[in-house]
mmCIF file of C-alpha atoms and ligand atoms in Angstrom:
data_model
loop_
_atom_site.group_PDB
_atom_site.id
_atom_site.type_symbol
_atom_site.label_atom_id
_atom_site.label_comp_id
_atom_site.label_asym_id
_atom_site.label_seq_id
_atom_site.Cartn_x
_atom_site.Cartn_y
_atom_site.Cartn_z
ATOM 1 C CA MET A 96 -77.118 41.663 153.277
ATOM 2 C CA SER A 97 -80.565 41.418 154.827
ATOM 3 C CA ILE A 98 -82.477 44.499 155.878
ATOM 4 C CA LYS A 99 -82.384 45.267 159.601
ATOM 5 C CA LEU A 100 -85.438 47.440 159.755
ATOM 6 C CA GLU A 101 -88.098 47.647 157.117
ATOM 7 C CA VAL A 102 -90.771 50.342 157.225
ATOM 8 C CA LYS A 103 -93.506 49.521 154.721
ATOM 9 C CA GLU A 104 -96.066 52.144 153.743
ATOM 10 C CA ALA A 105 -96.328 53.385 157.322
ATOM 11 C CA THR A 106 -99.439 55.538 157.679
ATOM 12 C CA LYS A 107 -100.708 57.093 160.874
ATOM 13 C CA PHE A 108 -103.881 59.014 161.637
ATOM 14 C CA TYR A 109 -104.337 60.362 165.155
ATOM 15 C CA THR A 110 -107.888 60.672 166.396
ATOM 16 C CA THR A 111 -108.366 64.123 167.887
ATOM 17 C CA LYS A 112 -111.368 66.080 169.181
ATOM 18 C CA SER A 113 -111.463 68.029 165.932
ATOM 19 C CA GLY A 114 -111.259 64.901 163.755
ATOM 20 C CA ASN A 115 -108.573 62.732 162.266
ATOM 21 C CA LEU A 116 -105.061 64.111 161.969
ATOM 22 C CA HIS A 117 -102.978 62.600 159.178
ATOM 23 C CA ALA A 118 -99.444 62.479 160.617
ATOM 24 C CA LEU A 119 -97.622 59.951 158.437
ATOM 25 C CA ASP A 120 -98.359 58.893 154.871
ATOM 26 C CA GLN A 121 -97.123 55.692 153.193
ATOM 27 C CA PHE A 122 -93.608 56.119 154.532
ATOM 28 C CA SER A 123 -91.350 53.321 153.307
ATOM 29 C CA VAL A 124 -87.685 52.777 153.952
ATOM 30 C CA GLY A 125 -85.237 49.896 154.448
ATOM 31 C CA ILE A 126 -82.331 50.297 156.838
ATOM 32 C CA ASP A 127 -79.246 48.077 156.672
ATOM 33 C CA PRO A 128 -77.765 46.429 159.771
ATOM 34 C CA GLY A 129 -75.260 48.716 161.469
ATOM 35 C CA ASP A 130 -76.185 51.757 159.414
ATOM 36 C CA PHE A 131 -76.419 55.275 160.851
ATOM 37 C CA VAL A 132 -79.256 57.241 159.290
ATOM 38 C CA SER A 133 -80.797 60.586 160.145
ATOM 39 C CA ILE A 134 -84.285 61.886 159.550
ATOM 40 C CA VAL A 135 -84.828 65.590 159.040
ATOM 41 C CA GLY A 136 -87.901 67.520 157.996
ATOM 42 C CA PRO A 137 -90.207 70.402 158.828
ATOM 43 C CA SER A 138 -91.491 70.660 162.400
ATOM 44 C CA GLY A 139 -94.629 68.578 162.925
ATOM 45 C CA CYS A 140 -94.059 66.451 159.808
ATOM 46 C CA GLY A 141 -94.321 63.164 161.684
ATOM 47 C CA LYS A 142 -90.714 62.337 162.616
ATOM 48 C CA SER A 143 -91.444 61.449 166.232
ATOM 49 C CA THR A 144 -94.574 59.601 165.121
ATOM 50 C CA LEU A 145 -92.405 57.425 162.884
ATOM 51 C CA LEU A 146 -89.827 56.802 165.614
ATOM 52 C CA TRP A 147 -92.476 55.935 168.221
ATOM 53 C CA SER A 148 -93.977 53.466 165.759
ATOM 54 C CA ILE A 149 -90.576 51.842 165.194
ATOM 55 C CA ALA A 150 -90.157 51.621 168.980
ATOM 56 C CA GLY A 151 -93.504 49.831 169.158
ATOM 57 C CA LEU A 152 -94.855 52.564 171.426
ATOM 58 C CA HIS A 153 -97.932 53.112 169.301
ATOM 59 C CA ASP A 154 -99.752 51.416 166.434
ATOM 60 C CA LEU A 155 -99.788 52.454 162.819
ATOM 61 C CA THR A 156 -103.145 53.014 161.123
ATOM 62 C CA SER A 157 -101.862 50.988 158.178
ATOM 63 C CA GLY A 158 -98.565 49.624 156.942
ATOM 64 C CA GLU A 159 -96.041 47.725 159.013
ATOM 65 C CA ILE A 160 -92.557 47.798 160.437
ATOM 66 C CA ARG A 161 -90.328 44.735 160.573
ATOM 67 C CA LEU A 162 -87.222 44.226 162.663
ATOM 68 C CA ASP A 163 -85.056 41.356 161.397
ATOM 69 C CA GLY A 164 -88.093 40.268 159.361
ATOM 70 C CA LYS A 165 -90.407 40.124 162.381
ATOM 71 C CA LYS A 166 -93.353 42.504 162.630
ATOM 72 C CA ILE A 167 -93.073 44.997 165.489
ATOM 73 C CA ASP A 168 -96.198 44.931 167.631
ATOM 74 C CA GLY A 169 -95.006 46.431 170.912
ATOM 75 C CA PRO A 170 -91.939 47.604 172.845
ATOM 76 C CA ASN A 171 -88.995 45.318 172.420
ATOM 77 C CA ASP A 172 -85.624 44.960 174.176
ATOM 78 C CA GLN A 173 -83.954 44.970 170.761
ATOM 79 C CA ILE A 174 -84.802 48.661 170.395
ATOM 80 C CA GLY A 175 -83.487 51.379 172.712
ATOM 81 C CA MET A 176 -84.649 54.978 172.638
ATOM 82 C CA VAL A 177 -83.157 58.324 173.656
ATOM 83 C CA PHE A 178 -85.411 61.399 173.793
ATOM 84 C CA GLN A 179 -84.696 65.131 173.649
ATOM 85 C CA GLU A 180 -85.135 65.407 177.390
ATOM 86 C CA ALA A 181 -83.083 62.991 179.449
ATOM 87 C CA ASN A 182 -86.300 61.995 181.299
ATOM 88 C CA MET A 183 -84.545 61.285 184.561
ATOM 89 C CA LEU A 184 -86.678 60.923 187.683
ATOM 90 C CA PRO A 185 -85.429 63.729 189.992
ATOM 91 C CA TRP A 186 -85.832 61.714 193.203
ATOM 92 C CA ARG A 187 -83.686 58.824 191.995
ATOM 93 C CA SER A 188 -79.901 58.747 191.739
ATOM 94 C CA LEU A 189 -78.220 58.325 188.365
ATOM 95 C CA ILE A 190 -77.722 54.581 188.824
ATOM 96 C CA LYS A 191 -81.310 54.143 190.080
ATOM 97 C CA ASN A 192 -82.550 55.976 186.995
ATOM 98 C CA ILE A 193 -80.550 53.688 184.737
ATOM 99 C CA GLU A 194 -81.858 50.637 186.576
ATOM 100 C CA PHE A 195 -85.471 51.847 186.448
ATOM 101 C CA PRO A 196 -86.456 50.021 183.203
ATOM 102 C CA PHE A 197 -85.099 46.786 184.690
ATOM 103 C CA GLU A 198 -87.306 47.335 187.765
ATOM 104 C CA ILE A 199 -90.361 47.875 185.586
ATOM 105 C CA LYS A 200 -89.593 44.681 183.697
ATOM 106 C CA LYS A 201 -88.843 42.880 186.970
ATOM 107 C CA LYS A 202 -85.415 41.906 185.719
ATOM 108 C CA ALA A 203 -82.086 42.065 187.521
ATOM 109 C CA PRO A 204 -80.043 44.994 186.162
ATOM 110 C CA ASN A 205 -77.123 44.014 184.013
ATOM 111 C CA THR A 206 -74.630 45.614 186.403
ATOM 112 C CA ALA A 207 -71.459 44.624 184.565
ATOM 113 C CA ARG A 208 -72.749 46.051 181.295
ATOM 114 C CA ILE A 209 -74.075 49.222 182.957
ATOM 115 C CA ASN A 210 -70.732 49.835 184.689
ATOM 116 C CA GLU A 211 -68.883 49.344 181.438
ATOM 117 C CA LEU A 212 -71.198 51.794 179.660
ATOM 118 C CA LEU A 213 -70.905 54.366 182.475
ATOM 119 C CA LYS A 214 -67.138 54.156 182.142
ATOM 120 C CA ARG A 215 -67.412 54.458 178.370
ATOM 121 C CA VAL A 216 -69.375 57.725 178.550
ATOM 122 C CA GLY A 217 -67.258 59.171 181.385
ATOM 123 C CA LEU A 218 -69.824 58.851 184.173
ATOM 124 C CA SER A 219 -68.025 56.428 186.487
ATOM 125 C CA GLY A 220 -68.026 57.886 189.985
ATOM 126 C CA PHE A 221 -71.312 59.760 189.476
ATOM 127 C CA GLU A 222 -73.615 56.794 190.167
ATOM 128 C CA THR A 223 -75.034 58.152 193.423
ATOM 129 C CA LYS A 224 -75.552 61.739 192.182
ATOM 130 C CA TYR A 225 -79.071 63.047 191.626
ATOM 131 C CA PRO A 226 -80.147 64.565 188.293
ATOM 132 C CA ARG A 227 -80.049 68.113 189.752
ATOM 133 C CA GLU A 228 -76.354 67.551 190.479
ATOM 134 C CA LEU A 229 -75.618 66.636 186.842
ATOM 135 C CA SER A 230 -75.234 68.885 183.780
ATOM 136 C CA GLY A 231 -77.575 68.504 180.788
ATOM 137 C CA GLY A 232 -74.824 66.728 178.862
ATOM 138 C CA MET A 233 -74.215 64.320 181.744
ATOM 139 C CA GLN A 234 -77.931 63.554 182.017
ATOM 140 C CA GLN A 235 -78.068 62.842 178.305
ATOM 141 C CA ARG A 236 -75.014 60.559 178.624
ATOM 142 C CA ALA A 237 -76.922 58.713 181.354
ATOM 143 C CA SER A 238 -79.951 58.323 179.108
ATOM 144 C CA ILE A 239 -77.712 56.863 176.391
ATOM 145 C CA VAL A 240 -76.414 54.360 178.966
ATOM 146 C CA ARG A 241 -80.019 53.563 179.951
ATOM 147 C CA ALA A 242 -80.994 53.006 176.313
ATOM 148 C CA LEU A 243 -77.987 50.748 175.679
ATOM 149 C CA SER A 244 -78.238 48.843 178.966
ATOM 150 C CA PHE A 245 -80.412 46.094 177.445
ATOM 151 C CA ASP A 246 -77.877 45.778 174.600
ATOM 152 C CA PRO A 247 -80.425 46.583 171.863
ATOM 153 C CA SER A 248 -79.399 46.147 168.248
ATOM 154 C CA VAL A 249 -81.214 49.335 167.231
ATOM 155 C CA LEU A 250 -80.890 52.730 168.892
ATOM 156 C CA LEU A 251 -83.508 55.386 168.159
ATOM 157 C CA MET A 252 -82.608 58.978 169.035
ATOM 158 C CA ASP A 253 -85.249 61.733 168.865
ATOM 159 C CA GLU A 254 -83.481 65.114 168.846
ATOM 160 C CA PRO A 255 -81.258 63.867 171.661
ATOM 161 C CA PHE A 256 -79.047 66.960 171.828
ATOM 162 C CA GLY A 257 -81.533 69.690 170.922
ATOM 163 C CA ALA A 258 -81.515 71.107 174.442
ATOM 164 C CA LEU A 259 -77.719 71.272 174.783
ATOM 165 C CA ASP A 260 -75.352 74.162 174.073
ATOM 166 C CA ALA A 261 -73.358 73.984 170.824
ATOM 167 C CA PHE A 262 -70.088 72.928 172.452
ATOM 168 C CA THR A 263 -71.666 70.104 174.467
ATOM 169 C CA ARG A 264 -73.569 69.033 171.365
ATOM 170 C CA ASP A 265 -70.279 68.672 169.440
ATOM 171 C CA GLU A 266 -68.877 66.562 172.276
ATOM 172 C CA MET A 267 -71.983 64.375 172.351
ATOM 173 C CA ASN A 268 -71.919 63.930 168.570
ATOM 174 C CA LEU A 269 -68.341 62.668 168.725
ATOM 175 C CA LEU A 270 -69.275 60.341 171.596
ATOM 176 C CA VAL A 271 -72.200 58.894 169.623
ATOM 177 C CA GLN A 272 -69.936 58.415 166.612
ATOM 178 C CA GLU A 273 -67.375 56.559 168.770
ATOM 179 C CA ILE A 274 -70.031 54.332 170.344
ATOM 180 C CA TRP A 275 -71.489 53.577 166.927
ATOM 181 C CA LEU A 276 -68.067 52.743 165.453
ATOM 182 C CA GLU A 277 -67.356 50.456 168.430
ATOM 183 C CA THR A 278 -70.715 48.701 168.653
ATOM 184 C CA LYS A 279 -72.098 48.913 165.104
ATOM 185 C CA LYS A 280 -75.625 49.380 166.414
ATOM 186 C CA THR A 281 -78.169 50.424 163.831
ATOM 187 C CA ILE A 282 -78.934 54.050 164.699
ATOM 188 C CA ILE A 283 -81.849 56.201 163.568
ATOM 189 C CA PHE A 284 -81.304 59.800 164.566
ATOM 190 C CA ILE A 285 -83.841 62.618 164.332
ATOM 191 C CA THR A 286 -82.559 66.170 164.371
ATOM 192 C CA HIS A 287 -83.301 69.716 163.266
ATOM 193 C CA ASN A 288 -79.568 70.313 162.999
ATOM 194 C CA ILE A 289 -78.546 69.427 159.455
ATOM 195 C CA ALA A 290 -74.810 69.710 160.145
ATOM 196 C CA GLU A 291 -75.201 67.159 162.934
ATOM 197 C CA ALA A 292 -77.116 64.818 160.608
ATOM 198 C CA VAL A 293 -74.431 65.095 157.918
ATOM 199 C CA LEU A 294 -71.601 64.659 160.425
ATOM 200 C CA LEU A 295 -72.990 61.410 161.804
ATOM 201 C CA SER A 296 -74.936 59.673 159.052
ATOM 202 C CA SER A 297 -74.387 57.598 155.979
ATOM 203 C CA LYS A 298 -77.846 58.619 154.751
ATOM 204 C CA VAL A 299 -80.027 61.610 155.526
ATOM 205 C CA PHE A 300 -83.739 61.129 154.868
ATOM 206 C CA VAL A 301 -85.741 64.291 154.242
ATOM 207 C CA MET A 302 -89.438 64.115 155.069
ATOM 208 C CA SER A 303 -92.167 66.162 153.455
ATOM 209 C CA ALA A 304 -94.394 68.464 155.490
ATOM 210 C CA ARG A 305 -97.266 66.674 157.280
ATOM 211 C CA PRO A 306 -98.497 64.134 156.453
ATOM 212 C CA GLY A 307 -94.893 62.962 156.438
ATOM 213 C CA ARG A 308 -93.706 61.115 153.353
ATOM 214 C CA LEU A 309 -90.179 60.278 152.280
ATOM 215 C CA ALA A 310 -89.171 63.215 150.074
ATOM 216 C CA ASN A 311 -85.454 62.645 149.467
ATOM 217 C CA VAL A 312 -82.421 60.614 150.467
ATOM 218 C CA TYR A 313 -78.912 62.108 150.619
ATOM 219 C CA GLU A 314 -75.945 59.718 150.744
ATOM 220 C CA ILE A 315 -73.058 61.003 152.863
ATOM 221 C CA ASP A 316 -70.073 58.870 151.974
ATOM 222 C CA TYR A 317 -67.204 60.586 153.793
ATOM 223 C CA ALA A 318 -64.578 58.455 155.532
ATOM 224 C CA ARG A 319 -64.891 57.896 159.278
ATOM 225 C CA PRO A 320 -64.193 58.813 161.911
ATOM 226 C CA ARG A 321 -65.411 62.281 161.004
ATOM 227 C CA SER A 322 -64.380 65.429 162.820
ATOM 228 C CA ILE A 323 -66.197 68.648 163.657
ATOM 229 C CA GLU A 324 -63.648 70.427 161.411
ATOM 230 C CA MET A 325 -65.010 68.427 158.494
ATOM 231 C CA LEU A 326 -68.100 70.626 158.675
ATOM 232 C CA SER A 327 -65.994 73.529 157.328
ATOM 233 C CA ASP A 328 -65.221 71.608 154.122
ATOM 234 C CA PRO A 329 -66.837 73.521 151.207
ATOM 235 C CA LYS A 330 -68.279 70.292 149.759
ATOM 236 C CA ILE A 331 -69.921 69.440 153.079
ATOM 237 C CA ILE A 332 -71.241 72.985 153.422
ATOM 238 C CA GLN A 333 -72.758 72.603 149.961
ATOM 239 C CA THR A 334 -74.450 69.330 150.965
ATOM 240 C CA ILE A 335 -75.792 70.923 154.156
ATOM 241 C CA ASN A 336 -77.173 73.865 152.141
ATOM 242 C CA GLN A 337 -78.790 71.516 149.608
ATOM 243 C CA ILE A 338 -80.531 69.592 152.371
ATOM 244 C CA ARG A 339 -81.638 72.834 154.038
ATOM 245 C CA SER A 340 -83.135 74.134 150.751
ATOM 246 C CA ASN A 341 -84.836 70.798 150.250
ATOM 247 C CA ILE A 342 -86.488 71.000 153.686
ATOM 248 C CA ILE A 343 -87.630 74.564 152.968
ATOM 249 C CA GLU A 344 -89.092 73.379 149.638
ATOM 250 C CA GLN A 345 -91.212 70.879 151.565
ATOM 251 C CA THR A 346 -92.975 73.681 153.396
ATOM 252 C CA THR A 347 -93.671 75.958 150.429
HETATM 253 N N1 LIG B 650 -100.681 61.786 170.412
HETATM 254 C C1 LIG B 650 -101.080 62.625 169.447
HETATM 255 N N2 LIG B 650 -102.379 62.911 169.255
HETATM 256 C C2 LIG B 650 -102.782 63.737 168.275
HETATM 257 N N3 LIG B 650 -101.935 64.341 167.410
HETATM 258 C C3 LIG B 650 -100.623 64.105 167.551
HETATM 259 C C4 LIG B 650 -100.117 63.240 168.567
HETATM 260 N N4 LIG B 650 -98.770 63.183 168.466
HETATM 261 C C5 LIG B 650 -98.449 63.994 167.427
HETATM 262 N N5 LIG B 650 -99.542 64.530 166.883
HETATM 263 C C6 LIG B 650 -99.593 65.424 165.711
HETATM 264 O O1 LIG B 650 -99.051 64.701 164.612
HETATM 265 C C7 LIG B 650 -98.244 65.557 163.809
HETATM 266 C C8 LIG B 650 -96.837 64.988 163.741
HETATM 267 O O2 LIG B 650 -96.270 65.075 165.038
HETATM 268 P P1 LIG B 650 -94.780 64.600 165.372
HETATM 269 O O3 LIG B 650 -94.561 64.845 166.811
HETATM 270 O O4 LIG B 650 -94.607 63.225 164.874
HETATM 271 O O5 LIG B 650 -93.935 65.617 164.466
HETATM 272 P P2 LIG B 650 -92.366 65.893 164.466
HETATM 273 O O6 LIG B 650 -91.926 65.834 163.055
HETATM 274 O O7 LIG B 650 -91.688 65.013 165.435
HETATM 275 O O8 LIG B 650 -92.316 67.410 164.952
HETATM 276 P P3 LIG B 650 -91.120 68.190 165.708
HETATM 277 O O9 LIG B 650 -90.059 68.403 164.677
HETATM 278 O O10 LIG B 650 -91.737 69.478 166.108
HETATM 279 O O11 LIG B 650 -90.664 67.350 166.850
HETATM 280 C C9 LIG B 650 -98.310 66.936 164.433
HETATM 281 O O12 LIG B 650 -99.283 67.690 163.759
HETATM 282 C C10 LIG B 650 -98.739 66.655 165.869
HETATM 283 O O13 LIG B 650 -99.501 67.719 166.369
HETATM 284 MG MG1 LIG B 651 -90.614 65.350 167.208
#
């Protein structure tokens, strides 16, 4: 099986007023097509920097990232991204927010696909509502629809549910699992919530403190679909605790 996404010695220095800031250091990883992987690590270790580089939203200082063997050198319809905040424009309705990237790219929105996705995430009938009329969970569902509307093969998620209450987060995790099982997109998921990472992923990558390097990989080979109840399994709790200790070790 060929590698879907290959990150090779990704290194990033930001130029700041007080000098160079070393955010990412020789980070290498290969991700298989259709895999679901999570990245966890201390705050500020370079997780978002890595994800933005994969999305082609900024350049690496050295190293490279390849999607299906082709070097990424800018934003690409093959890669969709969901951020912690839903990033909806308050003066546009839900459907107009979802269609916004099409407008920017001067493309006709893929209405049939968008409608199908809205139905899939339970938002049919809310198309004309404004963000203030939608709950946080609904807005995040809409941003998942927006990210999937171009039918990317890779979905990047940067702490997508960090701002949601625990119950809504559980619901969203199960929804993401369902969508992943149905579509087999390759998903890279950043979170501070280790239980969430273990619930969803086949591999959890732990990053070192900044400058971020790959510190450890945990394989999570439980059958799917997985349930929230699974998180009470003593073996899973042990895995979660191991990963948590490993992250703490990175900062000491
Ligand atoms: N545009 C930028 N210019 C300068 N420094 C930046 C920039 N973006 C991020 N940094 C710095 O790079 C380091 C890594 O940031 P990054 O946002 O990638 O970390 P993170 O792991 O996503 O953190 P968190 O878990 O808090 O979201 C931090 O020290 C941050 O201050
Ligand atoms: Mg971040």
